[in-house]
Amino acid sequence: MGYRNLKQCVEDLESHGHLVRISTEIDPHLEAAEIQRRVFQANGPALFFENVKGCRFPMVSNLYGTMDRTRFLFRDTLEMVKRLVELKIDPSVAMKHPLRYARAFPTAWAMQPKYVSRGPVNQNQTTLDQLPQLVSWPDDGGPFVTLPAVYTEHPDASGWQKSNLGMYRVQLGGNEYKQNEEVGLHYQIHRGIGVHHAAAIRKGEALQVNIYIGGPPALPLSAVMPLPEGLSELTFAGALGGRRVRMVKQSNHLPLIAEADFCITGTIDADHLKPEGPFGDHLGYYSLTHDFPVLNVDRVYHRNDAIWPFTVVGRPPQEDTSFGEIIHEITGPAIPSVLPGVKAVHAVDAAGVHPLLLAIGSERYMPFVEEKAPQEILTQANAILGQGQLSLAKYLFIIDEADEPGLDIEDITRYLAHVLRRVDWKRDLHFQTKTTIDTLDYTGDGMNSGSKVVIAAAGAIQRDLPIEIPSNLDLPAGFRKPMSVLPGILAIEAPECRDQNDGTLQRFVESFDEGHSLNAFPLILLVDDAEFTARNLNNFLWVTFTRSNPARDISGIGAFVEHKHWGCRGALVIDARIKPHHAPPLIEDPKVTERVNQLAAQGGPLHGIL
């Protein structure tokens, strides 16, 4: 039942044809990351790098690179974990179908960690500079750990029951960090470690931290699992891994996960901050340099047969897309029990996850109303925005399931068409200003600060959605290349933004009245490159929702404010241009790209994979 450690996982993947060994020397500085990105895009195998330049430890990547492989990793436990979720939703199903759920109870037993006196993880000690120095993007501030599982316990209640296991960014060197003594620990808003750190500060003591790398493949996946506060991710790691997580007791220190490949131990002081970053992140841009907590390193442990797992983040989709999909597969059925009336929620990966949420709700309480309008789904939207990391959404679309039964929330084109046929821009836009957004999102007014909009659509179809651009369309000076993106959505190139207060958006909307034929398109985008935006669905999602701040960048033809409610009588217009304060997009080093091309050429180790 499940893998005991990462070595078992690697050997099993290789024996089933899911992993390829690379014996050629690979540089962890940019080269390994570009190989990983390109192999992922090619739906390629996991890669085991036997010969890492400047390092004696092998590296492995793309373990979770396809959904088929991710399911293969957890083939012995995945269905049982899903049944545990079903039991959580409705315990009575165990009585109705006892044989179906009987096998789930041993899985529940695996949720209890087990303390042991020793384990492989502390067989050896080393220093930070001996670890793989993985740099993923040209302007990264230094080497990073990209698949860590960061473990803390609540200062007020020691023990695993109140522990937190999270995946937070770890910078191994560079900037102002003392070599081999300090690492940067970047954690974002609404992350569990923040509760523990705040408690340690309140008590005036340092927070003990263990950073695990490697171990069974359930460990990093558990670190990103959105569990309720107070429920340890170790329980999920045991259930998904099919065996109890073994913890090595340490006197006066946090326990060590016995089967981890590496563990960096240390403490965070209350007021010790240093610049961390830049880092090429999962929105497709660099997160810039900011002050974050520093881990004062105590020891660096590793097992005899240690393997360094890594991934690379960047503009989605990347390998972490599989994390989101498997999490949704496991936890999606529980959404209605957590959020009454909500049938489904989809965080759109191609838009960077947090910038765009789609939801399906239900208007249940006023079935006798002749002309339906969004009511209860607005309440449900507020409930969604009150749930942990879902609260970081910038754009939340929500519809009533009764208007189109069976609509697949992951069919984004159909979902958006459903919204645009029904939405009333005079009524259905609801803004929140001066609020929190994702730490990695630079479209707002400052770190963690920006705005949100809820777009709630319910009721009868109000319009057909055009594809053809009006032949007599006369655009204002500086605007050009109108291109149809999707039914009802038009992209128009606008002048380059050199000042976010340049008035371009307002000049555009004031150039048209409510009767203009352009309003046949309910949604218009002002962009830097209309052809790129309209080329495919992913480009549209990425450009629109990672380059706009709702309160600042949304306007419309025939805009008005009534009793503090903003709406528009014509088309809604989003300014999705790159602004001067935005973070730069991620671009590969062409020299590294050429080296990888050579590895993929005839006779090279990546030939046939790339």
Coordinates of C-alpha atoms in Angstrom, one line a residue:
M1 CA 0.0 0.0 0.0
G2 CA 1.8 3.1 -1.2
Y3 CA 5.5 3.9 -1.3
R4 CA 7.6 4.0 1.8
N5 CA 10.1 6.5 0.3
L6 CA 11.1 8.3 -2.9
K7 CA 13.6 5.7 -4.0
Q8 CA 10.8 3.1 -4.1
C9 CA 8.7 5.5 -6.1
V10 CA 11.5 6.1 -8.6
E11 CA 12.2 2.4 -9.1
D12 CA 8.5 1.6 -9.5
L13 CA 8.0 4.4 -12.1
E14 CA 11.0 3.2 -14.0
S15 CA 9.9 -0.5 -14.0
H16 CA 6.5 0.6 -15.5
G17 CA 8.0 2.9 -18.2
H18 CA 7.1 6.1 -16.5
L19 CA 10.6 7.4 -15.8
V20 CA 13.8 7.9 -17.9
R21 CA 17.3 8.2 -16.5
I22 CA 19.6 10.9 -17.9
S23 CA 23.3 10.1 -17.4
T24 CA 24.5 13.2 -19.2
E25 CA 25.7 16.0 -16.9
I26 CA 22.9 18.5 -16.4
D27 CA 23.4 22.0 -15.0
P28 CA 20.9 22.9 -12.2
H29 CA 21.4 26.5 -13.2
L30 CA 18.5 27.0 -15.7
E31 CA 19.2 23.9 -17.7
A32 CA 17.4 21.4 -15.5
A33 CA 14.4 23.7 -15.2
E34 CA 14.1 24.3 -18.9
I35 CA 14.3 20.5 -19.6
Q36 CA 11.5 20.0 -17.0
R37 CA 9.2 22.6 -18.6
R38 CA 9.6 21.3 -22.1
V39 CA 9.2 17.6 -21.1
F40 CA 6.1 18.5 -19.2
Q41 CA 4.7 20.4 -22.2
A42 CA 5.4 17.2 -24.3
N43 CA 3.5 15.0 -21.8
G44 CA 6.8 13.3 -21.2
P45 CA 8.0 10.9 -18.5
A46 CA 9.5 11.6 -15.1
L47 CA 13.2 12.3 -15.4
F48 CA 16.0 11.1 -13.1
F49 CA 19.1 13.2 -13.5
E50 CA 22.0 10.9 -12.4
N51 CA 24.8 13.4 -13.0
V52 CA 24.1 16.9 -11.6
K53 CA 26.8 19.5 -12.2
G54 CA 28.5 20.6 -9.0
C55 CA 26.5 18.3 -6.8
R56 CA 26.7 14.6 -5.7
F57 CA 23.0 14.2 -5.2
P58 CA 20.8 13.0 -8.1
M59 CA 17.6 14.9 -9.0
V60 CA 14.2 13.8 -10.2
S61 CA 11.4 15.9 -11.8
N62 CA 8.1 15.6 -13.5
L63 CA 6.8 12.9 -11.0
Y64 CA 3.3 14.4 -11.2
G65 CA 3.7 15.6 -14.8
T66 CA 0.5 14.0 -16.1
M67 CA -2.8 13.1 -14.4
D68 CA -2.4 9.5 -15.5
R69 CA 1.0 9.3 -13.7
T70 CA -0.3 11.1 -10.6
R71 CA -3.2 8.6 -10.4
F72 CA -0.7 5.8 -10.9
L73 CA 1.4 7.0 -8.0
F74 CA -1.6 6.7 -5.7
R75 CA -3.4 3.8 -7.4
D76 CA -3.6 1.8 -4.2
T77 CA -5.1 4.5 -2.1
L78 CA -6.9 7.1 -4.2
E79 CA -10.3 5.5 -4.2
M80 CA -10.2 4.8 -0.5
V81 CA -9.3 8.5 0.2
K82 CA -12.3 9.5 -2.0
R83 CA -14.5 7.2 0.1
L84 CA -13.3 8.8 3.3
V85 CA -14.4 12.1 1.8
E86 CA -17.8 10.6 1.1
L87 CA -18.0 9.4 4.7
K88 CA -17.2 12.9 5.9
I89 CA -20.0 14.4 3.8
D90 CA -22.5 11.8 4.9
P91 CA -21.5 9.2 7.5
S92 CA -24.8 7.3 7.0
V93 CA -23.6 6.0 3.7
A94 CA -21.4 3.5 5.6
M95 CA -24.6 1.9 6.9
K96 CA -26.3 1.8 3.5
H97 CA -23.3 0.3 1.7
P98 CA -21.1 -1.4 4.4
L99 CA -19.0 -3.4 1.9
R100 CA -18.1 -0.4 -0.2
Y101 CA -16.8 1.5 2.8
A102 CA -15.3 -1.2 5.0
R103 CA -11.9 -0.9 3.3
A104 CA -11.8 2.8 4.0
F105 CA -11.3 2.3 7.7
P106 CA -7.8 0.9 7.5
T107 CA -7.0 4.0 5.4
A108 CA -8.4 6.1 8.2
W109 CA -6.0 4.3 10.6
A110 CA -3.1 5.3 8.4
M111 CA -4.0 9.0 9.1
Q112 CA -2.4 8.7 12.6
P113 CA 1.4 9.5 12.5
K114 CA 3.7 7.0 14.3
Y115 CA 6.6 8.1 16.5
V116 CA 9.8 6.0 16.2
S117 CA 13.3 6.3 17.7
R118 CA 15.3 6.5 14.5
G119 CA 14.9 6.7 10.7
P120 CA 16.9 7.1 7.5
V121 CA 16.5 10.9 7.3
N122 CA 19.3 11.6 9.9
Q123 CA 21.8 9.1 8.7
N124 CA 24.0 11.9 7.4
Q125 CA 24.6 15.7 7.7
T126 CA 25.7 18.2 5.1
T127 CA 25.6 21.9 4.3
L128 CA 23.3 24.0 2.1
D129 CA 26.0 24.6 -0.5
Q130 CA 26.2 20.8 -1.1
L131 CA 22.6 20.6 -2.1
P132 CA 21.4 21.0 -5.7
Q133 CA 21.5 24.7 -6.5
L134 CA 18.4 24.8 -8.7
V135 CA 17.8 28.1 -10.5
S136 CA 14.7 28.0 -12.7
W137 CA 14.5 31.4 -14.4
P138 CA 17.3 33.9 -15.5
D139 CA 16.4 36.7 -13.1
D140 CA 15.8 34.5 -10.0
G141 CA 17.5 35.8 -6.9
G142 CA 19.3 32.5 -6.2
P143 CA 18.7 28.8 -5.9
F144 CA 15.3 27.6 -4.6
V145 CA 13.7 24.5 -3.1
T146 CA 10.6 24.0 -5.3
L147 CA 9.0 20.9 -3.7
P148 CA 9.5 21.5 0.0
A149 CA 7.2 20.4 2.8
V150 CA 7.6 22.9 5.6
Y151 CA 6.6 21.6 9.0
T152 CA 5.8 23.7 12.1
E153 CA 3.9 23.0 15.3
H154 CA 1.7 25.5 17.2
P155 CA 3.7 27.1 20.0
D156 CA 0.7 26.8 22.3
A157 CA 0.1 23.1 21.7
S158 CA 3.1 21.1 20.7
G159 CA 2.6 17.8 18.9
W160 CA 1.5 16.8 15.4
Q161 CA -2.3 17.3 16.1
K162 CA -1.9 21.1 15.7
S163 CA 1.0 21.0 13.2
N164 CA 1.1 22.5 9.8
L165 CA 2.7 21.1 6.7
G166 CA 2.8 23.6 3.8
M167 CA 4.6 24.3 0.6
Y168 CA 6.3 27.6 1.0
R169 CA 9.1 29.0 -1.2
V170 CA 12.6 28.4 0.2
Q171 CA 15.6 30.4 -1.1
L172 CA 18.8 28.6 -0.4
G173 CA 21.3 31.4 -1.1
G174 CA 21.9 34.7 -2.8
N175 CA 20.7 38.2 -1.8
E176 CA 21.9 39.0 1.8
Y177 CA 21.7 35.5 3.2
K178 CA 24.7 34.2 5.1
Q179 CA 25.9 31.2 3.2
N180 CA 25.1 27.9 4.9
E181 CA 23.6 29.7 7.8
E182 CA 20.4 31.3 6.5
V183 CA 17.6 30.6 4.0
G184 CA 14.7 32.7 3.0
L185 CA 11.2 31.5 3.8
H186 CA 8.5 33.1 1.7
Y187 CA 5.0 32.4 2.9
Q188 CA 1.9 34.2 1.6
I189 CA -1.3 35.4 3.0
H190 CA -3.8 32.8 4.3
R191 CA -1.2 30.2 4.9
G192 CA -1.2 28.0 8.0
I193 CA 2.4 28.7 9.1
G194 CA 1.3 32.3 9.6
V195 CA -0.9 31.3 12.6
H196 CA 2.1 29.5 14.2
H197 CA 4.5 32.4 13.5
A198 CA 2.1 34.9 15.0
A199 CA 1.7 32.8 18.1
A200 CA 5.5 32.5 18.5
I201 CA 5.9 36.3 18.1
R202 CA 3.2 36.8 20.8
K203 CA 5.1 34.5 23.1
G204 CA 8.4 36.2 22.3
E205 CA 10.1 33.0 21.1
A206 CA 11.6 31.7 18.0
L207 CA 9.5 29.4 15.8
Q208 CA 11.0 26.0 15.1
V209 CA 10.8 24.9 11.5
N210 CA 11.7 21.7 9.6
I211 CA 11.9 21.8 5.8
Y212 CA 11.5 18.3 4.3
I213 CA 12.5 17.6 0.7
G214 CA 11.7 14.2 -0.8
G215 CA 10.1 11.3 1.0
P216 CA 7.0 9.5 -0.2
P217 CA 5.2 11.3 -3.0
A218 CA 2.1 11.8 -0.8
L219 CA 4.2 14.3 1.3
P220 CA 4.5 17.3 -1.1
L221 CA 0.9 16.8 -2.3
S222 CA -0.3 16.9 1.2
A223 CA 1.6 20.1 1.8
V224 CA -0.6 21.9 -0.8
M225 CA -3.9 20.2 0.3
P226 CA -6.4 23.0 1.4
L227 CA -7.4 21.3 4.7
P228 CA -9.4 23.2 7.4
E229 CA -7.3 25.1 10.0
G230 CA -6.4 22.8 12.9
L231 CA -6.4 19.6 10.8
S232 CA -2.8 18.4 10.2
E233 CA -1.7 17.6 6.7
L234 CA 0.1 14.6 8.1
T235 CA -3.2 12.9 8.4
F236 CA -3.8 13.3 4.7
A237 CA -0.2 12.2 3.9
G238 CA -0.8 9.0 5.8
A239 CA -4.2 8.3 4.1
L240 CA -2.9 9.0 0.5
G241 CA 0.4 7.3 1.2
G242 CA -1.3 4.2 2.5
R243 CA 0.9 4.0 5.6
R244 CA 1.3 6.0 8.8
V245 CA 3.9 8.8 8.6
R246 CA 6.8 7.8 10.8
M247 CA 8.2 10.6 12.9
V248 CA 11.6 10.4 14.6
K249 CA 11.5 12.0 18.1
Q250 CA 14.0 14.7 18.8
S251 CA 14.5 16.1 22.3
N252 CA 13.8 19.8 22.4
H253 CA 13.4 19.9 18.6
L254 CA 10.6 19.1 16.1
P255 CA 10.3 15.5 15.1
L256 CA 11.9 14.4 11.7
I257 CA 9.8 12.7 9.1
A258 CA 11.8 9.4 9.0
E259 CA 11.5 8.7 5.3
A260 CA 12.3 12.2 4.0
D261 CA 15.4 12.4 1.8
F262 CA 16.5 15.7 3.2
C263 CA 15.6 17.9 6.2
I264 CA 16.7 21.5 6.9
T265 CA 16.1 22.4 10.5
G266 CA 16.2 25.8 12.1
T267 CA 14.3 28.7 13.7
I268 CA 12.6 31.9 12.6
D269 CA 13.2 34.9 14.9
A270 CA 10.3 37.3 15.5
D271 CA 11.7 40.3 13.8
H272 CA 14.4 38.9 11.4
L273 CA 13.5 39.7 7.8
K274 CA 15.7 39.9 4.7
P275 CA 15.1 40.5 1.0
E276 CA 13.8 37.3 -0.7
G277 CA 13.4 36.9 -4.5
P278 CA 12.9 37.6 -7.4
F279 CA 11.4 34.2 -8.3
G280 CA 9.6 33.2 -11.5
D281 CA 6.2 32.2 -10.2
H282 CA 3.1 30.4 -11.2
L283 CA 1.2 33.4 -12.6
G284 CA 3.8 33.6 -15.4
Y285 CA 5.7 36.6 -14.0
Y286 CA 8.5 37.2 -11.5
S287 CA 7.5 37.9 -8.0
L288 CA 9.8 40.7 -7.0
T289 CA 12.2 41.2 -4.1
H290 CA 10.5 41.8 -0.7
D291 CA 11.4 41.3 2.9
F292 CA 10.3 37.9 4.2
P293 CA 11.2 35.8 7.3
V294 CA 14.7 34.2 7.6
L295 CA 15.3 30.6 8.8
N296 CA 18.4 30.4 10.9
V297 CA 19.7 27.0 9.9
D298 CA 20.6 24.5 12.6
R299 CA 21.3 21.3 10.7
V300 CA 20.9 19.8 7.2
Y301 CA 20.2 16.1 7.3
H302 CA 20.0 13.5 4.5
R303 CA 19.6 9.8 4.1
N304 CA 22.1 7.5 2.5
D305 CA 20.3 7.1 -0.9
A306 CA 19.0 10.7 -1.0
I307 CA 17.3 12.0 -4.1
W308 CA 16.4 15.7 -4.7
P309 CA 12.9 16.1 -6.2
F310 CA 12.1 19.3 -7.9
T311 CA 9.5 21.0 -10.1
V312 CA 9.4 24.3 -12.0
V313 CA 6.6 26.9 -11.8
G314 CA 5.8 29.5 -14.5
R315 CA 3.0 30.5 -16.7
P316 CA 0.4 27.7 -16.4
P317 CA 0.0 24.9 -17.2
Q318 CA 3.0 23.5 -15.4
E319 CA 3.5 20.3 -13.3
D320 CA 1.7 21.9 -10.4
T321 CA -1.5 21.9 -12.5
S322 CA -1.7 18.2 -11.7
F323 CA -1.7 19.1 -8.0
G324 CA -4.8 21.3 -8.5
E325 CA -6.6 18.6 -10.6
I326 CA -6.0 15.8 -8.2
I327 CA -7.0 18.0 -5.2
H328 CA -10.2 18.9 -7.0
E329 CA -10.9 15.3 -7.8
I330 CA -10.6 14.3 -4.2
T331 CA -12.2 17.3 -2.5
G332 CA -14.6 18.6 -5.1
P333 CA -17.6 16.4 -4.0
A334 CA -17.3 17.9 -0.5
I335 CA -17.9 21.5 -1.7
P336 CA -21.7 21.4 -1.2
S337 CA -21.4 20.3 2.4
V338 CA -18.9 23.1 3.2
L339 CA -20.7 25.8 1.1
P340 CA -24.5 25.1 1.2
G341 CA -26.1 25.8 -2.2
V342 CA -22.7 25.8 -4.1
K343 CA -22.5 22.9 -6.5
A344 CA -19.0 23.4 -7.9
V345 CA -16.0 25.8 -7.8
H346 CA -13.3 25.8 -10.4
A347 CA -10.0 27.8 -9.9
V348 CA -8.9 28.4 -13.4
D349 CA -5.3 27.2 -13.8
A350 CA -4.6 29.0 -17.1
A351 CA -5.5 32.3 -15.4
G352 CA -3.0 31.7 -12.6
V353 CA -5.5 30.0 -10.2
H354 CA -6.3 32.8 -7.8
P355 CA -7.1 35.5 -10.3
L356 CA -10.2 33.7 -11.7
L357 CA -12.8 31.5 -10.0
L358 CA -15.9 30.0 -11.7
A359 CA -18.7 28.7 -9.6
I360 CA -22.1 27.1 -10.0
G361 CA -24.7 27.9 -7.3
S362 CA -28.4 27.6 -6.9
E363 CA -31.4 29.9 -6.6
R364 CA -33.5 27.8 -4.3
Y365 CA -35.7 30.0 -2.2
M366 CA -37.8 32.1 -4.6
P367 CA -39.1 29.6 -7.2
F368 CA -42.3 31.6 -7.7
V369 CA -40.7 34.8 -9.0
E370 CA -41.5 35.4 -12.7
E371 CA -38.4 37.3 -13.6
K372 CA -35.4 35.6 -12.0
A373 CA -32.4 37.7 -10.9
P374 CA -29.2 36.8 -8.9
Q375 CA -30.1 36.7 -5.2
E376 CA -29.1 33.6 -3.3
I377 CA -26.1 33.1 -5.6
L378 CA -24.8 36.4 -4.3
T379 CA -24.9 35.1 -0.8
Q380 CA -23.1 32.0 -2.0
A381 CA -20.5 34.1 -3.7
N382 CA -19.7 35.8 -0.4
A383 CA -19.4 32.4 1.3
I384 CA -16.9 31.3 -1.4
L385 CA -14.9 34.5 -0.8
G386 CA -14.8 33.7 2.9
Q387 CA -13.1 30.4 2.5
G388 CA -9.4 30.3 3.0
Q389 CA -7.4 30.7 -0.2
L390 CA -10.6 31.1 -2.2
S391 CA -10.8 34.5 -0.6
L392 CA -7.8 35.6 -2.8
A393 CA -9.8 35.5 -6.0
K394 CA -10.0 38.7 -8.0
Y395 CA -12.7 37.7 -10.5
L396 CA -15.5 35.3 -9.3
F397 CA -18.2 34.3 -11.8
I398 CA -21.2 32.5 -10.4
I399 CA -24.3 31.1 -12.2
D400 CA -27.5 29.3 -11.2
E401 CA -27.4 25.6 -12.0
A402 CA -31.1 25.5 -13.0
D403 CA -30.5 27.8 -16.0
E404 CA -28.4 25.1 -17.8
P405 CA -28.5 21.8 -16.0
G406 CA -25.5 19.6 -16.6
L407 CA -23.2 22.5 -17.5
D408 CA -19.5 21.3 -17.0
I409 CA -17.8 24.0 -14.9
E410 CA -14.4 23.0 -16.5
D411 CA -15.8 23.7 -20.0
I412 CA -14.7 27.3 -19.8
T413 CA -15.8 28.4 -23.2
R414 CA -19.3 27.1 -22.7
Y415 CA -19.4 28.5 -19.1
L416 CA -18.4 32.0 -20.3
A417 CA -20.9 31.9 -23.1
H418 CA -23.6 31.0 -20.5
V419 CA -22.6 34.0 -18.5
L420 CA -22.4 36.5 -21.4
R421 CA -25.8 35.5 -22.8
R422 CA -27.5 36.2 -19.5
V423 CA -25.5 38.9 -17.6
D424 CA -26.9 42.4 -17.1
W425 CA -24.0 44.8 -16.6
K426 CA -26.4 47.3 -15.1
R427 CA -27.1 44.9 -12.2
D428 CA -24.7 42.0 -12.0
L429 CA -21.3 43.5 -11.1
H430 CA -20.4 43.6 -7.4
F431 CA -17.1 45.1 -6.4
Q432 CA -15.0 44.8 -3.3
T433 CA -12.3 47.5 -3.0
K434 CA -9.2 47.9 -0.8
T435 CA -9.2 44.2 0.0
T436 CA -6.8 41.2 -0.2
I437 CA -5.5 39.5 -3.3
D438 CA -2.7 37.0 -3.9
T439 CA 0.7 38.0 -2.7
L440 CA 2.1 37.1 -6.1
D441 CA -0.3 39.3 -8.0
Y442 CA 1.1 42.7 -8.9
T443 CA -1.9 44.2 -10.5
G444 CA -3.2 45.7 -7.3
D445 CA -2.3 48.7 -5.1
G446 CA 0.5 47.0 -3.2
M447 CA 1.5 43.6 -1.7
N448 CA -1.7 41.6 -0.9
S449 CA -3.8 44.6 -1.7
G450 CA -6.2 45.1 -4.6
S451 CA -9.9 44.6 -5.5
K452 CA -12.4 41.9 -6.5
V453 CA -15.5 41.7 -8.6
V454 CA -18.3 39.2 -8.4
I455 CA -20.2 38.7 -11.7
A456 CA -23.4 36.9 -10.9
A457 CA -25.6 35.8 -13.8
A458 CA -29.0 34.2 -13.5
G459 CA -32.2 34.1 -15.5
A460 CA -33.3 34.1 -19.1
I461 CA -31.0 34.6 -22.1
Q462 CA -30.8 38.3 -23.0
R463 CA -28.7 38.3 -26.1
D464 CA -27.0 36.2 -28.8
L465 CA -23.2 36.3 -28.9
P466 CA -21.6 37.6 -32.1
I467 CA -18.4 36.4 -33.6
E468 CA -18.2 38.6 -36.7
I469 CA -16.7 42.1 -36.1
P470 CA -18.9 44.9 -37.5
S471 CA -17.7 45.9 -40.9
N472 CA -18.2 49.6 -40.2
L473 CA -16.3 49.6 -36.9
D474 CA -14.4 52.9 -36.6
L475 CA -12.0 52.8 -33.6
P476 CA -10.7 55.9 -31.8
A477 CA -7.1 57.0 -32.6
G478 CA -4.5 54.6 -31.3
F479 CA -6.8 51.6 -31.1
R480 CA -6.5 48.9 -33.8
K481 CA -6.7 45.3 -34.8
P482 CA -10.1 44.2 -33.3
M483 CA -10.1 40.4 -33.1
S484 CA -12.9 38.0 -32.0
V485 CA -11.6 35.9 -29.1
L486 CA -14.7 33.8 -28.2
P487 CA -18.4 34.4 -28.9
G488 CA -19.2 37.7 -27.5
I489 CA -15.6 38.7 -26.6
L490 CA -13.6 41.1 -28.6
A491 CA -9.9 42.0 -28.1
I492 CA -8.6 45.4 -29.4
E493 CA -5.0 46.6 -29.3
A494 CA -4.6 49.8 -27.3
P495 CA -1.7 52.2 -27.0
E496 CA 1.2 51.0 -24.8
C497 CA 0.6 51.9 -21.1
R498 CA 3.4 54.1 -19.8
D499 CA 1.3 55.5 -16.9
Q500 CA -1.5 53.5 -15.2
N501 CA -3.4 56.8 -15.0
D502 CA -3.1 57.5 -18.8
G503 CA -6.8 57.7 -19.4
T504 CA -6.8 55.2 -22.2
L505 CA -9.6 53.1 -20.8
Q506 CA -11.9 56.1 -20.2
R507 CA -11.1 57.6 -23.6
F508 CA -12.1 54.4 -25.3
V509 CA -15.5 53.9 -23.5
E510 CA -16.4 57.6 -24.0
S511 CA -15.9 57.2 -27.7
F512 CA -19.1 55.1 -28.1
D513 CA -22.7 55.5 -27.1
E514 CA -25.1 52.8 -25.9
G515 CA -26.6 52.4 -29.4
H516 CA -23.3 51.6 -31.2
S517 CA -23.0 48.3 -32.9
L518 CA -19.9 47.5 -30.9
N519 CA -22.1 46.8 -27.9
A520 CA -23.2 43.6 -29.6
F521 CA -20.1 42.2 -28.0
P522 CA -20.8 42.3 -24.2
L523 CA -17.1 42.0 -23.3
I524 CA -14.3 44.0 -24.8
L525 CA -10.6 43.7 -23.9
L526 CA -8.0 46.4 -24.4
V527 CA -4.7 44.5 -24.8
D528 CA -1.1 44.9 -26.0
D529 CA -1.3 42.2 -28.6
A530 CA -4.8 41.3 -30.0
E531 CA -3.5 38.4 -32.1
F532 CA -1.8 36.8 -29.2
T533 CA -4.8 37.2 -26.9
A534 CA -7.2 35.8 -29.5
R535 CA -4.9 32.9 -30.5
N536 CA -6.3 30.4 -28.0
L537 CA -8.3 30.1 -24.8
N538 CA -5.3 29.9 -22.5
N539 CA -3.8 33.2 -23.9
F540 CA -7.1 35.0 -23.4
L541 CA -7.4 33.8 -19.8
W542 CA -3.8 34.6 -18.9
V543 CA -3.8 38.1 -20.4
T544 CA -7.2 39.2 -19.2
F545 CA -7.1 38.0 -15.6
T546 CA -3.4 38.4 -14.7
R547 CA -3.1 41.9 -16.1
S548 CA -6.1 43.7 -14.6
N549 CA -7.3 45.0 -11.2
P550 CA -11.1 45.0 -11.3
A551 CA -11.7 48.3 -9.5
R552 CA -9.2 50.2 -11.6
D553 CA -9.2 48.4 -14.9
I554 CA -12.9 47.8 -15.5
S555 CA -15.1 50.3 -17.2
G556 CA -18.0 50.2 -19.7
I557 CA -19.9 52.1 -22.3
G558 CA -22.7 54.1 -20.7
A559 CA -21.2 53.7 -17.2
F560 CA -23.2 55.0 -14.2
V561 CA -23.2 55.0 -10.4
E562 CA -26.5 54.6 -8.6
H563 CA -26.7 54.4 -4.8
K564 CA -23.0 53.5 -4.9
H565 CA -23.6 50.6 -7.3
W566 CA -21.5 50.7 -10.5
G567 CA -22.9 49.4 -13.8
C568 CA -22.9 50.1 -17.5
R569 CA -25.6 50.1 -20.1
G570 CA -23.4 49.0 -23.0
A571 CA -20.4 46.7 -23.3
L572 CA -18.1 46.0 -20.3
V573 CA -14.5 46.9 -21.1
I574 CA -11.4 45.5 -19.3
D575 CA -8.0 47.2 -19.6
A576 CA -5.8 44.1 -19.8
R577 CA -2.6 45.9 -20.9
I578 CA 0.7 45.4 -19.0
K579 CA 1.0 48.4 -16.7
P580 CA 4.4 49.9 -15.5
H581 CA 4.0 48.6 -12.0
H582 CA 3.4 45.0 -13.1
A583 CA 6.0 42.4 -12.6
P584 CA 7.9 41.3 -15.8
P585 CA 6.8 38.1 -17.6
L586 CA 9.0 35.0 -17.6
I587 CA 11.3 34.6 -20.6
E588 CA 13.8 31.7 -21.1
D589 CA 17.6 32.3 -21.7
P590 CA 18.1 31.7 -25.4
K591 CA 21.6 30.2 -24.8
V592 CA 20.1 27.6 -22.4
T593 CA 17.3 26.9 -24.9
E594 CA 19.9 26.1 -27.5
R595 CA 21.7 23.7 -25.2
V596 CA 18.5 21.9 -24.5
N597 CA 17.8 21.7 -28.2
Q598 CA 21.1 20.0 -28.6
L599 CA 20.2 17.5 -25.9
A600 CA 17.0 16.8 -27.8
A601 CA 18.8 16.3 -31.2
Q602 CA 19.5 12.9 -32.8
G603 CA 21.8 11.0 -30.5
G604 CA 21.1 13.2 -27.5
P605 CA 19.7 11.9 -24.2
L606 CA 16.4 13.7 -24.7
H607 CA 15.9 12.6 -28.3
G608 CA 12.4 11.1 -28.6
I609 CA 11.2 12.8 -25.5
L610 CA 11.4 16.4 -26.8

